[in-house]
Coordinates of C-alpha atoms in Angstrom, one line a residue:
M1500 CA -156.3 -39.8 -139.5
L1501 CA -158.2 -42.0 -136.9
T1502 CA -155.5 -40.1 -134.2
G1503 CA -156.5 -36.9 -135.6
L1504 CA -160.2 -37.4 -135.1
L1505 CA -160.2 -38.9 -132.0
F1506 CA -157.7 -36.2 -130.5
A1507 CA -160.0 -33.7 -131.9
V1508 CA -163.0 -35.1 -130.5
C1509 CA -161.6 -35.2 -127.1
A1510 CA -160.7 -31.6 -127.5
M1511 CA -164.3 -30.8 -128.2
V1512 CA -165.5 -32.3 -125.2
L1513 CA -163.0 -30.7 -123.2
N1514 CA -163.7 -27.3 -124.4
S1515 CA -167.4 -27.9 -123.6
L1516 CA -166.5 -28.8 -120.1
G1517 CA -164.1 -25.6 -119.8
G1518 CA -166.6 -23.3 -121.0
L1519 CA -169.3 -24.7 -118.5
L1520 CA -167.1 -23.7 -115.7
Q1521 CA -165.8 -20.7 -116.6
S1522 CA -169.5 -19.9 -117.3
D1523 CA -170.3 -20.9 -113.5
A1524 CA -167.5 -19.2 -112.0
T1525 CA -168.8 -15.6 -113.7
T1526 CA -171.9 -15.8 -111.3
R1527 CA -169.8 -16.0 -108.4
T1528 CA -167.9 -13.1 -108.7
R1529 CA -168.1 -10.3 -106.0
P1530 CA -165.8 -7.5 -104.9
G1531 CA -162.6 -9.1 -103.6
R1532 CA -163.5 -12.1 -105.5
P1533 CA -162.9 -11.5 -109.0
L1534 CA -163.3 -13.8 -112.0
A1535 CA -159.6 -14.5 -111.8
V1536 CA -159.2 -16.3 -108.7
Q1537 CA -162.5 -18.4 -108.7
P1538 CA -161.5 -22.1 -108.4
R1539 CA -164.1 -22.8 -111.1
Y1540 CA -162.3 -20.6 -113.7
L1541 CA -159.1 -21.7 -113.2
A1542 CA -160.3 -25.3 -113.0
G1543 CA -161.9 -24.4 -116.2
L1544 CA -158.4 -23.0 -117.6
L1545 CA -156.7 -26.2 -116.8
V1546 CA -159.5 -27.9 -118.8
D1547 CA -159.1 -25.5 -121.8
G1548 CA -155.4 -26.3 -121.7
L1549 CA -155.8 -30.0 -121.8
G1550 CA -158.5 -29.4 -124.6
W1551 CA -155.8 -27.2 -126.5
A1552 CA -153.3 -30.3 -126.3
C1553 CA -155.5 -32.5 -127.8
T1554 CA -156.4 -29.9 -130.6
V1555 CA -152.5 -29.6 -131.4
V1556 CA -152.0 -33.3 -131.7
A1557 CA -155.2 -33.2 -134.0
L1558 CA -153.7 -30.4 -135.9
R1559 CA -150.9 -32.3 -136.8
H1560 CA -153.0 -35.2 -138.5
L1561 CA -155.7 -33.5 -140.4
P1562 CA -156.2 -30.3 -141.8
V1563 CA -157.5 -27.1 -140.1
F1564 CA -161.1 -27.4 -141.6
A1565 CA -161.6 -30.7 -140.5
V1566 CA -160.3 -30.2 -136.6
Q1567 CA -162.1 -26.8 -136.4
A1568 CA -165.3 -28.0 -137.6
I1569 CA -165.3 -30.9 -134.9
L1570 CA -164.5 -28.5 -132.4
G1571 CA -167.9 -26.6 -133.5
G1572 CA -169.8 -29.9 -131.9
A1573 CA -169.4 -28.0 -128.7
I1574 CA -172.5 -25.7 -129.5
A1575 CA -174.8 -28.8 -129.1
V1576 CA -173.1 -30.2 -125.9
T1577 CA -173.2 -26.4 -124.5
A1578 CA -176.7 -25.7 -125.3
V1579 CA -178.0 -29.0 -123.8
A1580 CA -175.9 -29.0 -121.0
T1581 CA -176.9 -25.0 -120.2
R1582 CA -180.5 -26.4 -120.4
I1583 CA -179.8 -28.6 -117.5
L1584 CA -177.9 -26.8 -115.4
H1585 CA -178.7 -23.6 -115.4
D1586 CA -182.6 -24.0 -115.9
T1587 CA -183.0 -22.3 -119.1
R1588 CA -184.9 -23.7 -122.1
L1589 CA -184.5 -23.2 -125.6
G1590 CA -187.6 -21.7 -127.8
L1591 CA -188.2 -23.0 -131.1
A1592 CA -186.0 -20.6 -133.0
E1593 CA -182.8 -21.4 -130.9
K1594 CA -183.2 -24.9 -131.4
L1595 CA -183.4 -24.4 -135.2
A1596 CA -180.3 -21.8 -134.9
I1597 CA -178.5 -24.6 -133.0
A1598 CA -179.1 -27.4 -135.6
A1599 CA -178.5 -24.8 -138.4
C1600 CA -174.9 -24.2 -136.9
L1601 CA -174.3 -28.0 -136.5
G1602 CA -175.4 -28.5 -140.0
G1603 CA -173.4 -25.7 -141.4
L1604 CA -170.6 -27.0 -139.8
V1605 CA -171.3 -30.6 -141.0
L1606 CA -171.0 -29.1 -144.4
V1607 CA -167.7 -27.2 -143.6
A1608 CA -165.8 -30.1 -142.6
A1609 CA -166.9 -32.2 -145.0
S1610 CA -165.7 -29.7 -147.9
A1611 CA -162.3 -30.1 -146.5
G1612 CA -159.4 -32.0 -148.4
G1613 CA -157.8 -34.9 -146.9
D1614 CA -154.4 -34.0 -147.4
R1615 CA -152.4 -31.4 -145.6
P1616 CA -149.2 -29.3 -146.8
A1617 CA -146.1 -30.3 -145.1
N1618 CA -144.6 -26.8 -145.3
T1619 CA -145.7 -23.2 -144.8
S1620 CA -144.2 -19.9 -145.9
P1621 CA -142.2 -17.7 -143.3
T1622 CA -144.5 -14.9 -144.5
V1623 CA -147.3 -16.8 -142.9
D1624 CA -146.1 -15.7 -139.4
V1625 CA -146.0 -12.2 -140.3
I1626 CA -149.5 -12.2 -141.4
L1627 CA -150.4 -13.8 -138.2
G1628 CA -148.3 -11.3 -136.1
V1629 CA -150.1 -8.2 -137.8
S1630 CA -153.5 -10.2 -137.2
V1631 CA -152.8 -10.6 -133.5
V1632 CA -152.0 -7.1 -132.7
A1633 CA -155.3 -6.0 -134.6
L1634 CA -157.3 -8.5 -132.3
A1635 CA -155.6 -7.1 -129.5
I1636 CA -156.5 -3.3 -130.3
A1637 CA -160.1 -4.9 -131.3
G1638 CA -160.4 -6.6 -127.9
R1639 CA -159.6 -3.4 -126.2
L1640 CA -162.2 -1.3 -128.2
V1641 CA -165.0 -3.5 -127.4
W1642 CA -164.0 -4.5 -124.0
H1643 CA -166.5 -2.0 -121.9
G1644 CA -169.2 -2.2 -124.7
G1645 CA -171.1 -4.3 -122.6
R1646 CA -172.2 -6.8 -125.2
A1647 CA -171.1 -10.3 -125.4
W1648 CA -171.0 -10.9 -129.3
P1649 CA -168.5 -9.0 -130.0
L1650 CA -166.3 -10.3 -127.4
A1651 CA -167.3 -13.8 -128.5
F1652 CA -166.2 -13.1 -131.9
L1653 CA -162.5 -12.0 -130.9
G1654 CA -162.5 -14.7 -128.6
G1655 CA -163.4 -17.3 -131.7
L1656 CA -161.0 -15.6 -133.6
G1657 CA -158.2 -15.5 -130.8
F1658 CA -158.7 -19.4 -130.6
G1659 CA -158.7 -19.9 -134.2
G1660 CA -155.4 -18.3 -134.3
T1661 CA -154.0 -20.7 -132.4
A1662 CA -154.8 -23.4 -134.9
L1663 CA -153.1 -21.4 -137.3
A1664 CA -150.2 -20.5 -135.3
V1665 CA -149.7 -24.5 -134.7
R1666 CA -150.0 -25.4 -138.3
S1667 CA -147.2 -22.6 -139.3
L1668 CA -144.7 -24.4 -136.8
H1669 CA -141.8 -25.9 -139.2
L1670 CA -141.5 -29.3 -137.2
R1671 CA -140.2 -32.5 -138.2
P1672 CA -141.5 -35.9 -136.8
G1673 CA -140.4 -35.7 -133.4
D1674 CA -139.8 -31.9 -132.9
E1675 CA -143.2 -31.2 -131.3
F1676 CA -141.5 -31.9 -127.9
D1677 CA -138.2 -30.3 -128.4
L1678 CA -138.6 -27.3 -126.7
L1679 CA -135.0 -25.7 -128.2
V1680 CA -136.9 -26.2 -131.3
L1681 CA -140.0 -24.8 -130.4
V1682 CA -138.9 -21.6 -128.8
S1683 CA -136.5 -20.7 -131.7
Q1684 CA -139.7 -20.5 -133.8
P1685 CA -142.1 -17.3 -134.1
A1686 CA -145.3 -19.3 -134.3
T1687 CA -144.9 -20.4 -130.7
Y1688 CA -144.9 -16.8 -129.6
L1689 CA -147.7 -16.5 -131.7
L1690 CA -149.8 -19.2 -130.5
L1691 CA -149.3 -17.7 -127.0
A1692 CA -150.5 -14.2 -128.0
F1693 CA -153.1 -15.6 -129.6
W1694 CA -154.2 -18.0 -126.9
I1695 CA -154.1 -15.0 -124.5
V1696 CA -156.5 -12.4 -126.8
G1697 CA -158.8 -15.7 -127.3
I1698 CA -159.0 -16.7 -123.6
T1699 CA -159.5 -13.1 -122.1
T1700 CA -162.4 -12.0 -124.6
Y1701 CA -164.1 -15.4 -124.4
S1702 CA -164.2 -14.9 -120.6
K1703 CA -165.3 -11.2 -120.7
A1704 CA -168.1 -12.5 -122.9
L1705 CA -169.3 -15.4 -120.7
G1706 CA -170.1 -12.6 -118.1
L1707 CA -172.1 -11.2 -120.4
G1708 CA -174.3 -13.1 -122.2
S1709 CA -175.9 -16.4 -122.3
L1710 CA -173.6 -19.7 -122.4
A1711 CA -175.2 -21.1 -125.5
S1712 CA -175.1 -17.8 -127.7
V1713 CA -171.6 -16.9 -126.8
T1714 CA -170.5 -20.6 -127.6
A1715 CA -172.2 -20.4 -130.8
V1716 CA -170.5 -17.0 -131.8
F1717 CA -167.3 -18.2 -130.5
A1718 CA -167.4 -22.1 -131.9
V1719 CA -168.7 -20.8 -135.5
T1720 CA -166.1 -17.9 -135.7
E1721 CA -163.5 -20.4 -134.6
V1722 CA -164.4 -22.9 -137.2
I1723 CA -165.1 -20.7 -140.3
V1724 CA -162.6 -17.9 -140.2
P1725 CA -159.5 -20.2 -139.6
G1726 CA -160.8 -22.8 -142.1
L1727 CA -160.9 -20.0 -144.8
V1728 CA -157.5 -18.6 -143.8
G1729 CA -155.9 -22.3 -143.9
I1730 CA -157.3 -22.6 -147.6
V1731 CA -156.2 -19.1 -148.7
L1732 CA -152.8 -18.6 -146.4
L1733 CA -151.6 -22.4 -145.6
G1734 CA -152.7 -24.2 -148.9
D1735 CA -155.4 -26.3 -147.1
P1736 CA -157.3 -28.1 -150.1
V1737 CA -161.0 -28.1 -150.6
R1738 CA -162.5 -31.2 -152.1
P1739 CA -162.8 -31.4 -155.8
G1740 CA -166.4 -30.3 -156.3
W1741 CA -167.3 -29.0 -152.9
G1742 CA -167.1 -25.3 -153.4
V1743 CA -171.0 -24.8 -153.4
P1744 CA -171.5 -27.1 -150.5
L1745 CA -168.9 -25.1 -148.5
A1746 CA -170.7 -21.9 -149.5
V1747 CA -174.1 -23.0 -148.1
G1748 CA -172.5 -24.4 -145.1
L1749 CA -171.0 -21.1 -144.1
L1750 CA -174.1 -19.3 -145.3
V1751 CA -176.6 -21.6 -142.7
A1752 CA -174.1 -21.4 -139.9
V1753 CA -173.6 -17.9 -140.0
T1754 CA -177.3 -17.3 -140.1
G1755 CA -177.6 -19.6 -137.2
V1756 CA -175.2 -18.0 -135.3
V1757 CA -176.8 -14.4 -135.8
V1758 CA -180.4 -15.8 -134.5
L1759 CA -178.7 -16.9 -131.4
A1760 CA -176.7 -14.0 -130.8
R1761 CA -179.7 -12.0 -130.8
T1762 CA -182.0 -14.0 -128.7
P1763 CA -182.0 -13.6 -124.8
A1764 CA -181.7 -16.8 -122.5
R1765 CA -185.4 -18.0 -121.1
P1766 CA -185.8 -19.0 -117.7
N1767 CA -187.5 -22.4 -117.6
R1768 CA -191.2 -21.9 -116.2
A1769 CA -192.0 -25.6 -116.2
R1770 CA -190.6 -26.1 -112.8
R1771 CA -192.7 -24.5 -109.9
V1772 CA -191.1 -22.1 -107.8
H1773 CA -191.6 -22.5 -103.8

């Protein structure tokens, strides 16, 4: 369990750094220099890749609930970093919303059972396959809508889907590095498809909204939806007697996300403009 916790925390830090790099890259685009060729965007993808690798290791030791909730800590890291790097300030409502997101995610994580089922049904791959197609279609529909939160929501579902795909892999100890075993399983290709949907919609959202609000919608979606699916579809257990705290955590976290999604970023007027 300790190994899973350490890798999950590393993944959270790396994901936060990747988001900061990608967000900064969106401010540097211009004709002839699209986002896809910006050095900071590419660096952000590399950092995200390292974070994803840490997530994969964590998911082999902990249930989806626990790992995704730790990743949700990126909300706080990103909010603080945004305030420092992008000269923005957080109002009282935003601060309370961030606190609500984090508090809700703590309850969600604490509600997860400690044991993880060793095997999953092949039906899971079929359900995940239909889901990733639906996400791709939804992404296409909202791509030109000009609003960040639907894209951030789909990005969270995409990256959450990668966690579920990792959990649906049928691997014995040592198979994680066996290329022949990996390429023979549908879950490997589902993982790649979910990642493509997640990274494209998340990157688009970063170009439309503030980093703090986009990260909040993305992170809470990435935690809650895969966590619930993990319970229903993969058999991840909930602690006995923790049904009510789980429901409260979900409600509080979602409320915080709604507030952040509806609040624009504010410039920091504390500094003098020369």
